[in-house]
JSON list of C-alpha atoms in Angstrom, two decimals:
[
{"chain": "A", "resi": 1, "resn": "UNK", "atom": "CA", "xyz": [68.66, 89.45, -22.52]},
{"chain": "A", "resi": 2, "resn": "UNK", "atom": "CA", "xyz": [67.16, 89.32, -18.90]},
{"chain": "A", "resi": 3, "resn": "UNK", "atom": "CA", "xyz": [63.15, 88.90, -19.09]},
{"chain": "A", "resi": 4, "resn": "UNK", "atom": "CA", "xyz": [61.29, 91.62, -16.87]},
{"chain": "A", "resi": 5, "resn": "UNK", "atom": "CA", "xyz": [59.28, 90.43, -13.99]},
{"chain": "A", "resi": 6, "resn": "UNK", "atom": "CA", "xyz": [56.08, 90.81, -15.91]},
{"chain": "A", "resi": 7, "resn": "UNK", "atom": "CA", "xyz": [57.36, 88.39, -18.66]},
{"chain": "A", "resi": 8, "resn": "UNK", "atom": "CA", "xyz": [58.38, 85.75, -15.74]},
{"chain": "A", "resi": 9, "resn": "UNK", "atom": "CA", "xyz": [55.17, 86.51, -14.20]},
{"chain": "A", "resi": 10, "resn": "UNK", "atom": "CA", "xyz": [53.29, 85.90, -17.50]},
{"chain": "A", "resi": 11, "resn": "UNK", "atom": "CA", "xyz": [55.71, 82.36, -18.24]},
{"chain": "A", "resi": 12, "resn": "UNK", "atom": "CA", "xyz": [55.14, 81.42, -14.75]},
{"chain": "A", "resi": 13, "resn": "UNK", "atom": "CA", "xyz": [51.01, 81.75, -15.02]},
{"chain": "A", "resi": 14, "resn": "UNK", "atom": "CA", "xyz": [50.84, 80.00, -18.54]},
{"chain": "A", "resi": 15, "resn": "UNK", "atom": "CA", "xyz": [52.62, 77.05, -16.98]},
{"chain": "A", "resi": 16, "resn": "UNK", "atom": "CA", "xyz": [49.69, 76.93, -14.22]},
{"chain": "A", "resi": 17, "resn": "UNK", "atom": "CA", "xyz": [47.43, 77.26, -16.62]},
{"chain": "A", "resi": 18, "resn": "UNK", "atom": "CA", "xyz": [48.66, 74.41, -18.31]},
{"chain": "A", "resi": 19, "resn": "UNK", "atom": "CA", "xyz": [49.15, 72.04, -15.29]},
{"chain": "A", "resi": 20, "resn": "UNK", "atom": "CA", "xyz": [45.65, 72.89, -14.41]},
{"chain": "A", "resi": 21, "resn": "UNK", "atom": "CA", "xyz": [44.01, 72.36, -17.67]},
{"chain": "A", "resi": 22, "resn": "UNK", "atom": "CA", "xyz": [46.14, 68.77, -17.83]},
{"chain": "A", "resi": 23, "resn": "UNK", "atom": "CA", "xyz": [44.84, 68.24, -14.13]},
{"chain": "A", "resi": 24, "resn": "UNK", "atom": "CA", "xyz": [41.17, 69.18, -14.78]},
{"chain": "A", "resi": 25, "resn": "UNK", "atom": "CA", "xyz": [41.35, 66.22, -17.74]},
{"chain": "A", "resi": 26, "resn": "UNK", "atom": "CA", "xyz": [42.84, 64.32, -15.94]},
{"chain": "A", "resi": 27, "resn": "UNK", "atom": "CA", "xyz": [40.22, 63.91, -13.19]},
{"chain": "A", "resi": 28, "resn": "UNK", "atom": "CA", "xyz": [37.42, 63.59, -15.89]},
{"chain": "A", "resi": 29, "resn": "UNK", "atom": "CA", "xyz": [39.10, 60.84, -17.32]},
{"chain": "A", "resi": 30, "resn": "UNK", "atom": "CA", "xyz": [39.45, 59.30, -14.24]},
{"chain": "A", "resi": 31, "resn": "UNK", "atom": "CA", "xyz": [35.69, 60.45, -13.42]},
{"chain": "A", "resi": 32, "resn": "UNK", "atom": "CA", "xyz": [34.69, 59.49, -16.75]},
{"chain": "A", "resi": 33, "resn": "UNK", "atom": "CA", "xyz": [36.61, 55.53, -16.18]},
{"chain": "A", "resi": 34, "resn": "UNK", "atom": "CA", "xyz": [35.46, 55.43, -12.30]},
{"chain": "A", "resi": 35, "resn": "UNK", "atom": "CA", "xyz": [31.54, 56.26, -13.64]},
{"chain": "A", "resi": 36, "resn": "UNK", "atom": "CA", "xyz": [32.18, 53.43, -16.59]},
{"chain": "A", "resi": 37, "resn": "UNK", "atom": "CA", "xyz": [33.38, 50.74, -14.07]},
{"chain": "A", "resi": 38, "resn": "UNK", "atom": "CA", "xyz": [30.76, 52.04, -11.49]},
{"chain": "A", "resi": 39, "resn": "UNK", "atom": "CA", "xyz": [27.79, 51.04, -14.06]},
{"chain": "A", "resi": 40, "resn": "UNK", "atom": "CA", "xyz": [29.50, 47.80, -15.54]},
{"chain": "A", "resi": 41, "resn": "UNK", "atom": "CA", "xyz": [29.39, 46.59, -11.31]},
{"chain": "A", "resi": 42, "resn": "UNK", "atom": "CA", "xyz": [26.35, 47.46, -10.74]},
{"chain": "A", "resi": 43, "resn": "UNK", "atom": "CA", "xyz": [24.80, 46.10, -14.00]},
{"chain": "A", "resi": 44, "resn": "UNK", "atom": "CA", "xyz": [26.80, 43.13, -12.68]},
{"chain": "A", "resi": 45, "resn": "UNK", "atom": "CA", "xyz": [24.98, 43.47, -9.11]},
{"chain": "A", "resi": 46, "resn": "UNK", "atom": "CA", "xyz": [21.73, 43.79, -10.53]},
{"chain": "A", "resi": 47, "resn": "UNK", "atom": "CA", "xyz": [21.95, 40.71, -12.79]},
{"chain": "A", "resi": 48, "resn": "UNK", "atom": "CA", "xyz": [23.53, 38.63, -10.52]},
{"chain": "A", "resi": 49, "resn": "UNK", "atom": "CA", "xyz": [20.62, 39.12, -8.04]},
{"chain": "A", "resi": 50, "resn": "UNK", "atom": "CA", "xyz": [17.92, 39.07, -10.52]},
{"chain": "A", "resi": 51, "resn": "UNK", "atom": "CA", "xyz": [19.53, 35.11, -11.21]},
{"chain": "A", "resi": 52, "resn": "UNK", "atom": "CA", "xyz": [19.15, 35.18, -7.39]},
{"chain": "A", "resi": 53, "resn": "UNK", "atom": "CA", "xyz": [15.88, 35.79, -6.74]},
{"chain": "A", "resi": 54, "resn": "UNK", "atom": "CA", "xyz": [14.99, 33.96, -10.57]},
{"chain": "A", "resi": 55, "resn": "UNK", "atom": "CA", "xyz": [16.51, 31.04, -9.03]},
{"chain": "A", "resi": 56, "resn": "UNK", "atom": "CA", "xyz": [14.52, 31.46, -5.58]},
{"chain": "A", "resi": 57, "resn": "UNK", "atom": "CA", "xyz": [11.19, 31.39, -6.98]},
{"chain": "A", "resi": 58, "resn": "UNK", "atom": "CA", "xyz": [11.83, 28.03, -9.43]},
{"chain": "A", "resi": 59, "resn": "UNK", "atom": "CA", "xyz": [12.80, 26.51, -5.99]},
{"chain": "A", "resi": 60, "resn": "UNK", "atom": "CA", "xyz": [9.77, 27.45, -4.65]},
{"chain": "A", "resi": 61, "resn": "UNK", "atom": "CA", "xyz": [7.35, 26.76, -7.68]},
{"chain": "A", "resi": 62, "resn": "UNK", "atom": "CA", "xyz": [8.97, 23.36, -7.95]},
{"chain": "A", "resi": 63, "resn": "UNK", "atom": "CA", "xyz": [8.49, 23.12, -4.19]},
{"chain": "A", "resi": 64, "resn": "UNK", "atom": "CA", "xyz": [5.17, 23.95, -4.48]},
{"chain": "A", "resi": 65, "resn": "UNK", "atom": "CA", "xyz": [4.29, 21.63, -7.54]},
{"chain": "A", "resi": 66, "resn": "UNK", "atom": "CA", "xyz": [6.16, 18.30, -5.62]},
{"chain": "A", "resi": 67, "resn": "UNK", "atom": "CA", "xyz": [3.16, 19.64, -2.42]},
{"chain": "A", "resi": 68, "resn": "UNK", "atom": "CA", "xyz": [0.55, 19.60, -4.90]},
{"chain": "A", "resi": 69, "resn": "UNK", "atom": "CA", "xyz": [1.83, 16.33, -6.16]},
{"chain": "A", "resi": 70, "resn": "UNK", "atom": "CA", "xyz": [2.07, 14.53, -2.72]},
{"chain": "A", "resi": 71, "resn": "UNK", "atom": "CA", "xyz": [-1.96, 16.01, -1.94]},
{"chain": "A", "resi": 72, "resn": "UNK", "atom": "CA", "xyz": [-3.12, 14.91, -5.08]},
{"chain": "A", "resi": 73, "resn": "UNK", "atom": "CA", "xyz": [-1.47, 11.44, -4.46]},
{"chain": "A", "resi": 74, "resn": "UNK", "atom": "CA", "xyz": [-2.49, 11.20, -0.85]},
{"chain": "A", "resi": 75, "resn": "UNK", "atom": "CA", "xyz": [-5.81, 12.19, -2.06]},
{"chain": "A", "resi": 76, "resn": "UNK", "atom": "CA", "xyz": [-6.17, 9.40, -4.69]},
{"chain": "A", "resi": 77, "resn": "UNK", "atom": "CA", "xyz": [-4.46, 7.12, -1.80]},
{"chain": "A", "resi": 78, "resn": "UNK", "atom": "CA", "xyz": [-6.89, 7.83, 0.54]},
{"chain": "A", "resi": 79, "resn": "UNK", "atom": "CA", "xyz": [-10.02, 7.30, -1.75]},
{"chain": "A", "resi": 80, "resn": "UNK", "atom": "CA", "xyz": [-8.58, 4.15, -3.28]},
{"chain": "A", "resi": 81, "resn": "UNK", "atom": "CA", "xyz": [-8.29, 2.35, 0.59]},
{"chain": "A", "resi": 82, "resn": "UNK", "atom": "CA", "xyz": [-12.04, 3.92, 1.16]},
{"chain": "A", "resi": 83, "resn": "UNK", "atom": "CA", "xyz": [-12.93, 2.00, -1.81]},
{"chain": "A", "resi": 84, "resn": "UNK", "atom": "CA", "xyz": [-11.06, -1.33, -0.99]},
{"chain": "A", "resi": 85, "resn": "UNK", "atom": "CA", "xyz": [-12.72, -1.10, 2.15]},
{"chain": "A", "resi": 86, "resn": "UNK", "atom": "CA", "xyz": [-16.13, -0.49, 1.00]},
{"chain": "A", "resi": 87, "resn": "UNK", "atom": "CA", "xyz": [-15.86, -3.39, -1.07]},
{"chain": "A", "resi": 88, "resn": "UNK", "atom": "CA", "xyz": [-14.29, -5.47, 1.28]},
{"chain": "A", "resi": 89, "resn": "UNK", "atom": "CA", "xyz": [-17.21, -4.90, 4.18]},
{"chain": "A", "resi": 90, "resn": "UNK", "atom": "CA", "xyz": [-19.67, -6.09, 0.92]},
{"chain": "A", "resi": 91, "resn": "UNK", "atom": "CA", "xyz": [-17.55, -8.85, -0.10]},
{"chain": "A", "resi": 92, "resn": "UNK", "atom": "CA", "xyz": [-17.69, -9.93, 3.96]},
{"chain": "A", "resi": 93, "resn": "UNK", "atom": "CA", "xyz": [-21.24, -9.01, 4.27]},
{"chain": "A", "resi": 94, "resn": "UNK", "atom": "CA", "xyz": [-21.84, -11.38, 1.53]},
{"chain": "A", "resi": 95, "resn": "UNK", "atom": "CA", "xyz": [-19.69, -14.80, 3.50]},
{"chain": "A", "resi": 96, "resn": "UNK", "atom": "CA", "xyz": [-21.48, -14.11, 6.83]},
{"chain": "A", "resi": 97, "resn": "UNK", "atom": "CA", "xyz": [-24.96, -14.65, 4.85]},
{"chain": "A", "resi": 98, "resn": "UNK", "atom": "CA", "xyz": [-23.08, -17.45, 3.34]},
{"chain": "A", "resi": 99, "resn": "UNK", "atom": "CA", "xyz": [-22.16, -18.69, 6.77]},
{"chain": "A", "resi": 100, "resn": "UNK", "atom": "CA", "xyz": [-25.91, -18.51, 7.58]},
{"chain": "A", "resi": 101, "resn": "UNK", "atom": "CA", "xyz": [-27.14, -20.31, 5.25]},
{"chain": "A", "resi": 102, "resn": "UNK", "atom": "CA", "xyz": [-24.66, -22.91, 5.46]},
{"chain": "A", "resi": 103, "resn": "UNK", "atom": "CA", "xyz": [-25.53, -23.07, 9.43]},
{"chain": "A", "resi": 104, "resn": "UNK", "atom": "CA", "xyz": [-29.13, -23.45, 7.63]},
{"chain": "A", "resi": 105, "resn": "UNK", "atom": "CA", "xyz": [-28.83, -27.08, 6.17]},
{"chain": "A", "resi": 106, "resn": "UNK", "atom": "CA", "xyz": [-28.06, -28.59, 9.58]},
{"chain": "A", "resi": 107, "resn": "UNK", "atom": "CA", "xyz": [-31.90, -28.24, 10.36]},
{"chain": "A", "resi": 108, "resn": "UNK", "atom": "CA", "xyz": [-32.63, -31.00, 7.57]},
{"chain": "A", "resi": 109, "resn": "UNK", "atom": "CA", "xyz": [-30.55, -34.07, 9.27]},
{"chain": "A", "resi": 110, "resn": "UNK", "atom": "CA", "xyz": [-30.75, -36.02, 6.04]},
{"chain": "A", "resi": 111, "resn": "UNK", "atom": "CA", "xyz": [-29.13, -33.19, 3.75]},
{"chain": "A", "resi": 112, "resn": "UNK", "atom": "CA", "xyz": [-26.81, -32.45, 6.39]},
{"chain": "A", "resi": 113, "resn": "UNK", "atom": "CA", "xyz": [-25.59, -36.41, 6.61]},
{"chain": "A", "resi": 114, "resn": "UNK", "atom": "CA", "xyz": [-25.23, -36.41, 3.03]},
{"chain": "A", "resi": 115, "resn": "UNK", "atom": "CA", "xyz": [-22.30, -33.02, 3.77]},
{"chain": "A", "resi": 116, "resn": "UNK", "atom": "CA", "xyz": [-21.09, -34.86, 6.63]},
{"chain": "A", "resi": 117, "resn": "UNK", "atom": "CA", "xyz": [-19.80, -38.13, 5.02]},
{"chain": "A", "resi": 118, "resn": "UNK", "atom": "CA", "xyz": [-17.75, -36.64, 1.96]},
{"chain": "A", "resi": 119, "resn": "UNK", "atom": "CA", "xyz": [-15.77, -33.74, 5.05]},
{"chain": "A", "resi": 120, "resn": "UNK", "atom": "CA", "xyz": [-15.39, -36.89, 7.20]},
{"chain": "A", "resi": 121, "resn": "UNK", "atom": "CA", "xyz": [-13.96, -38.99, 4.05]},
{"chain": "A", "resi": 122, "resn": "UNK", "atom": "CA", "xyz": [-11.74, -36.06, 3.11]},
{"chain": "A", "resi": 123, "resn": "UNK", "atom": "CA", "xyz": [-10.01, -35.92, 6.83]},
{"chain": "A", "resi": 124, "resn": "UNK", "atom": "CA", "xyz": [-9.52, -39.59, 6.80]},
{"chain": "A", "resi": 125, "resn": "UNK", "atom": "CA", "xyz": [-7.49, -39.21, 3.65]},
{"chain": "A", "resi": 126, "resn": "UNK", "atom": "CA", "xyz": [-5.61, -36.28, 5.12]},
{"chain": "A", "resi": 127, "resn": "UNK", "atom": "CA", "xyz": [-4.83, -38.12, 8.09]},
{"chain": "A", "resi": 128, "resn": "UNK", "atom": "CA", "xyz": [-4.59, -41.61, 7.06]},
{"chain": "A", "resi": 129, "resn": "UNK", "atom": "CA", "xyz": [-4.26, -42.83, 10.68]},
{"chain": "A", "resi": 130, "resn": "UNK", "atom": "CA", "xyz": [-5.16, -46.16, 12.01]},
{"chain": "A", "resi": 131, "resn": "UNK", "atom": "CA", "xyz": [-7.27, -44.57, 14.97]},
{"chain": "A", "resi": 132, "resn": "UNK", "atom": "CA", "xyz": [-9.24, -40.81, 14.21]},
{"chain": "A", "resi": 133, "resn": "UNK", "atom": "CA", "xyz": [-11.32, -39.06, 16.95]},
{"chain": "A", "resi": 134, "resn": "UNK", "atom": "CA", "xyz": [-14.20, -36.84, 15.30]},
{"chain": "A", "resi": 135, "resn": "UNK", "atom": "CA", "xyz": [-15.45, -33.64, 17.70]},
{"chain": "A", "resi": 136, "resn": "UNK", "atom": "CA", "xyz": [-18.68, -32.13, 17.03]},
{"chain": "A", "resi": 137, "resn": "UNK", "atom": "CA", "xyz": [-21.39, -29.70, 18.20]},
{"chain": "A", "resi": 138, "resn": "UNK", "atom": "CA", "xyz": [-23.11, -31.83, 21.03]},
{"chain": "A", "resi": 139, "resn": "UNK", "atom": "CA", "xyz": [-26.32, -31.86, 19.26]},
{"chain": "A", "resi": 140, "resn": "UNK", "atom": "CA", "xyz": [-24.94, -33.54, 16.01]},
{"chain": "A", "resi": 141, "resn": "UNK", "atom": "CA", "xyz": [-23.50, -36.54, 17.75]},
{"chain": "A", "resi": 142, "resn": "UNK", "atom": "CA", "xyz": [-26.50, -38.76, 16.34]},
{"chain": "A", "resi": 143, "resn": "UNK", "atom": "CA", "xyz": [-26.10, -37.57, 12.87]},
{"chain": "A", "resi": 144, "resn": "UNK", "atom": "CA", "xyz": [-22.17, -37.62, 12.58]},
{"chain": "A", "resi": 145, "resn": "UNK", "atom": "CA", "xyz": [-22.69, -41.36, 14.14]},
{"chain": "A", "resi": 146, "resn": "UNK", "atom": "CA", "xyz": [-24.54, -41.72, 11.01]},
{"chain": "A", "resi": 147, "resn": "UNK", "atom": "CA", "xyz": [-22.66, -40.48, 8.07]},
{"chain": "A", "resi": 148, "resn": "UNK", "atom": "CA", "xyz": [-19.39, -42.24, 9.51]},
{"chain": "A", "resi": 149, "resn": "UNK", "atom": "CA", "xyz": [-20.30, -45.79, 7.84]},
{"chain": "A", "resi": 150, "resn": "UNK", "atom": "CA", "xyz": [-20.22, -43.83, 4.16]},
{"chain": "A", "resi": 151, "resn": "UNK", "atom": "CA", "xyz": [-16.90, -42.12, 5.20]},
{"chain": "A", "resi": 152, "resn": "UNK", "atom": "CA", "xyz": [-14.96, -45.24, 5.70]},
{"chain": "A", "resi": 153, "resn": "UNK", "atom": "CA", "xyz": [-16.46, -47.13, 3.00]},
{"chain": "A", "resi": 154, "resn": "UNK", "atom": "CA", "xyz": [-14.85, -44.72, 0.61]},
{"chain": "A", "resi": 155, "resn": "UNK", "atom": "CA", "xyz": [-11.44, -44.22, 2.62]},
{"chain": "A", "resi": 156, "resn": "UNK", "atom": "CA", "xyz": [-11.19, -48.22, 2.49]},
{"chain": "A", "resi": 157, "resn": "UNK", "atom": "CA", "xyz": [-12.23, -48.63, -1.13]},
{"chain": "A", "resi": 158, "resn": "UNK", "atom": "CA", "xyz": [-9.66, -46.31, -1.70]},
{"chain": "A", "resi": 159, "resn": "UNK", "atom": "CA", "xyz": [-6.88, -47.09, 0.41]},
{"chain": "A", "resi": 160, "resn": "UNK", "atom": "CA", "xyz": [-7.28, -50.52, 1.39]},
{"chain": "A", "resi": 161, "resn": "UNK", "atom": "CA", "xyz": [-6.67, -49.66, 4.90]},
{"chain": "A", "resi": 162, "resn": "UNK", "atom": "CA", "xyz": [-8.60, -50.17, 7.81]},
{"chain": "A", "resi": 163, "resn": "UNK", "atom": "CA", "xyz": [-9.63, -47.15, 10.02]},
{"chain": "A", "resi": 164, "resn": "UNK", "atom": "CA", "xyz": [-11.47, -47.05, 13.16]},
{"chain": "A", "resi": 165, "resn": "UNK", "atom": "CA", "xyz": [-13.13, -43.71, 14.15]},
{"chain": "A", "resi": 166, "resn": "UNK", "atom": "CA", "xyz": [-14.89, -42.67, 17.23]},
{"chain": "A", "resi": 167, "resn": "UNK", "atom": "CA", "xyz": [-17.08, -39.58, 18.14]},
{"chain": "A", "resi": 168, "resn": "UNK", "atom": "CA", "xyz": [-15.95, -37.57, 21.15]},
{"chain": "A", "resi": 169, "resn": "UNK", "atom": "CA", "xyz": [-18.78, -37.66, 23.63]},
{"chain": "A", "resi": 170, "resn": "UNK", "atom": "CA", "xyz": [-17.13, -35.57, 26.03]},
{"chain": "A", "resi": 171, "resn": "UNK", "atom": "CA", "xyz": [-15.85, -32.70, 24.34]},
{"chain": "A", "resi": 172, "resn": "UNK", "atom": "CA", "xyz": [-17.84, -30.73, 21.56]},
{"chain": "A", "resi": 173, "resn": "UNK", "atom": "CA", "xyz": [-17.00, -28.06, 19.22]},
{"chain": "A", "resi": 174, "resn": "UNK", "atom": "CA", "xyz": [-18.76, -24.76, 20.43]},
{"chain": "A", "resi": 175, "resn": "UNK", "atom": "CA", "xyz": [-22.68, -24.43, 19.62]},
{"chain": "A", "resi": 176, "resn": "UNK", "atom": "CA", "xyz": [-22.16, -20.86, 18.07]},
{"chain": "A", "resi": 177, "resn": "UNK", "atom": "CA", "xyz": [-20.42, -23.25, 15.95]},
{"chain": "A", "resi": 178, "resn": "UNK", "atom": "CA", "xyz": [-22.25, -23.36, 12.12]},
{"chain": "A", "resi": 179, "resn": "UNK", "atom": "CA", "xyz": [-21.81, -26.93, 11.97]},
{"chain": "A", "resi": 180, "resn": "UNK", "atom": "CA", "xyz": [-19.19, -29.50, 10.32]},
{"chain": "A", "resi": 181, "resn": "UNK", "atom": "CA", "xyz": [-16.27, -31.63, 12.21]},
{"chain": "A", "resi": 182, "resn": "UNK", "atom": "CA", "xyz": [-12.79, -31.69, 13.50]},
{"chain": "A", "resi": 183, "resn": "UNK", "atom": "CA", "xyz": [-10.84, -34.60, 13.20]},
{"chain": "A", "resi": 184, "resn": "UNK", "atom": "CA", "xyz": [-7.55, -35.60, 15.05]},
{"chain": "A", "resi": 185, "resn": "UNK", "atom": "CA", "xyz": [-5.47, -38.74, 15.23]},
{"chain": "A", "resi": 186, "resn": "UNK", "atom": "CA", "xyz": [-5.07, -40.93, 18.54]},
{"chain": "A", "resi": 187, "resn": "UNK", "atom": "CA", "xyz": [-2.58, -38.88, 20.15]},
{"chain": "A", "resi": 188, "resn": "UNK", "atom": "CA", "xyz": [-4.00, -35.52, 19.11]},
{"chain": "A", "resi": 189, "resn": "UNK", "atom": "CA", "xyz": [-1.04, -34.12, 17.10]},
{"chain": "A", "resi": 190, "resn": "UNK", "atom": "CA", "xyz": [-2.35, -34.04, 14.08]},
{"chain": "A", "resi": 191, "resn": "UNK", "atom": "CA", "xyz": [-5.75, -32.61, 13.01]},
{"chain": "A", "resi": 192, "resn": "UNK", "atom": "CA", "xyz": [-7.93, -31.19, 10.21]},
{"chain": "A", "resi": 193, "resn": "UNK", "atom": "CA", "xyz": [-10.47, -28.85, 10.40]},
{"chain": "A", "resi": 194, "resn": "UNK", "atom": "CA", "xyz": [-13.43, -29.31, 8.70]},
{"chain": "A", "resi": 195, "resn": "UNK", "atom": "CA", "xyz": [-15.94, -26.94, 10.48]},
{"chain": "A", "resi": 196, "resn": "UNK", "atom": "CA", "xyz": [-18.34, -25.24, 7.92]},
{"chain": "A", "resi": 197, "resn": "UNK", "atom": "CA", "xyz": [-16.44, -22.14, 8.95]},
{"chain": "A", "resi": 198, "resn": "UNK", "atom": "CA", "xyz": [-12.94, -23.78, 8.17]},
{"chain": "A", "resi": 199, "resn": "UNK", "atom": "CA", "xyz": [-13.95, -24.60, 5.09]},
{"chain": "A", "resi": 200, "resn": "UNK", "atom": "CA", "xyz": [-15.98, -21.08, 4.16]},
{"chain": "A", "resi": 201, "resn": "UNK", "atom": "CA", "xyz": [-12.71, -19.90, 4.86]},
{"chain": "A", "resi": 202, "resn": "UNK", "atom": "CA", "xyz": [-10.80, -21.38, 2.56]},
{"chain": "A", "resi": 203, "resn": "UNK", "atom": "CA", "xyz": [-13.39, -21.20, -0.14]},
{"chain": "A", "resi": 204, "resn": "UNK", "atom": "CA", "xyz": [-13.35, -17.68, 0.57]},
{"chain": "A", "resi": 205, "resn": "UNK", "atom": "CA", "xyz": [-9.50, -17.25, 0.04]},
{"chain": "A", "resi": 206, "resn": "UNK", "atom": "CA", "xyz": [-9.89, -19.07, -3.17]},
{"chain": "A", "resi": 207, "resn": "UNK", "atom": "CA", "xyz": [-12.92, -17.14, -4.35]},
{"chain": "A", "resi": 208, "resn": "UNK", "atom": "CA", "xyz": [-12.53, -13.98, -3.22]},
{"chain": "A", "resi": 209, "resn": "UNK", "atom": "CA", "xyz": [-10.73, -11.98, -6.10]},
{"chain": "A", "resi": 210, "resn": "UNK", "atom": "CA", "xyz": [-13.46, -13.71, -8.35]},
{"chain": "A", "resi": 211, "resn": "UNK", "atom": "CA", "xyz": [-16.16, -12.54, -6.15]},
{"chain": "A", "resi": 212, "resn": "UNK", "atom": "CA", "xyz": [-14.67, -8.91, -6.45]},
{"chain": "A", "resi": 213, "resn": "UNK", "atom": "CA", "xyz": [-14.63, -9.23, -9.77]},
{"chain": "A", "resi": 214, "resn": "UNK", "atom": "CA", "xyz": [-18.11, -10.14, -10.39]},
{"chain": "A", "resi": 215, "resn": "UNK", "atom": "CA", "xyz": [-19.30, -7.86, -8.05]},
{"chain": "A", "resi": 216, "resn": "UNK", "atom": "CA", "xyz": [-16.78, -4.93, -9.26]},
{"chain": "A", "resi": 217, "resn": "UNK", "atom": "CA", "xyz": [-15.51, -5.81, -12.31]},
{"chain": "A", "resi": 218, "resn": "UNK", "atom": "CA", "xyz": [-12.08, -7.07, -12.98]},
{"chain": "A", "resi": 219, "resn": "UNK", "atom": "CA", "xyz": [-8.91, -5.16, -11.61]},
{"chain": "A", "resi": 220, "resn": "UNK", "atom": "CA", "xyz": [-7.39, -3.39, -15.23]},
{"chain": "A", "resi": 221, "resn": "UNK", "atom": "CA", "xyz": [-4.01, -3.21, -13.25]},
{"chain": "A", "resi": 222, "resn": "UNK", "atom": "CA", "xyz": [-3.92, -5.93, -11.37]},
{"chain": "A", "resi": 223, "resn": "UNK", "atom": "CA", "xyz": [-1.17, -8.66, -12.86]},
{"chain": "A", "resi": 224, "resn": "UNK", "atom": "CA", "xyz": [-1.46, -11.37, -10.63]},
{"chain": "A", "resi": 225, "resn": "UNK", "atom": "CA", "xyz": [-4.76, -13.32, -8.59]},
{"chain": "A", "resi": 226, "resn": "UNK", "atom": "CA", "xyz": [-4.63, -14.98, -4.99]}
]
């Protein structure tokens, strides 16, 4: 039996109906899956660049700690050389009044004869030379002359060798000089200083980390002592 057009008319709507109803859920699904993955990437986004800028400022507070760091270490750097420094300029202070009084004893010729024979004695055994030279300030010539005889009584007595020494009257250790002698062999290679500076000096070497510590107490991290 043939259907009338309304009946095909009706069949024909129902099955638009239905396509449209499938097509409407269709796109909400895929609205509905699109809005799903939409908010899983950009939950995704928004983590990722929170670890960003999370990571960002550790840099920088690390960066800013290792600044603090370095100041506070150049700081404590910087105070500890002012400190050094201080106490060197005392510790100095205190061997150029040394150096004064020792420049001091020369007034007293007798006293100063007495100094004279043991630093002459002492380069004789250094040298232990046939022939030594002695130079001196121009104004000590008489009193070297005179503590030379003591000298060479002990060098002999100890050596059993002869020695002659001389005074050079035509050179002379400078009179800004503190006082003391230099003394040389015959062909001036070899000699030994024994100025009252030269000596002060090496006192000073030797007695310096004990001055400090008198005068500063001892070093608590210090390990080891000049």
């Amino acid at each position: 039996m043939a259907l009338s057009d309304a009946e095909v008319s009706k069949q024909i709507q129902h099955m638009v109906d239905f396509i449209n109803k499938e097509a409407g859920e269709k796109v909400e699904e895929i609205d509905a899956k699109a809005e799903e993955e939409f908010n899983i990437e950009k939950g995704r986004l928004l983590q990722q660049e929170k670890l960003k800028v999370k990571s960002y400022f550790e840099r920088k507070e690390k960066q800013v700690e290792m600044q603090r760091k370095i100041q506070r270490s150049n700081q404590q750097n910087q105070a500890r050389l002012s400190i050094l420094k201080s106490r060197d300029d005392n510790v100095d202070k205190i061997l150029e009044d040394v150096a004064k009084k020792m420049g001091e004893v020369t007034v007293d010729e007798a006293k100063y004869q007495k100094i004279l024979s043991p630093l002459i004695a002492q380069g004789l055994f250094q040298l232990i030379e046939p022939h030594v030279n002695i130079l001196c300030r121009k104004r000590d010539i008489e009193v070297v002359k005179a503590a030379i005889p003591e000298a060479i009584d002990q060098y002999t007595k100890a050596t059993r060798a002869k020695v002659n020494v001389e005074v050079n009257e035509v050179n002379f250790l400078p009179e800004e000089c503190s006082g003391g002698v230099v003394l040389y062999d015959k062909s001036h290679s070899i000699s030994v200083s024994n100025t009252f500076e030269s000596r002060l000096e090496l006192l000073s070497k030797q007695m310096i980390p004990e001055v400090r510590g008198i005068l500063f107490g001892q070093s608590l991290t210090r390990k080891f002592y000049d």
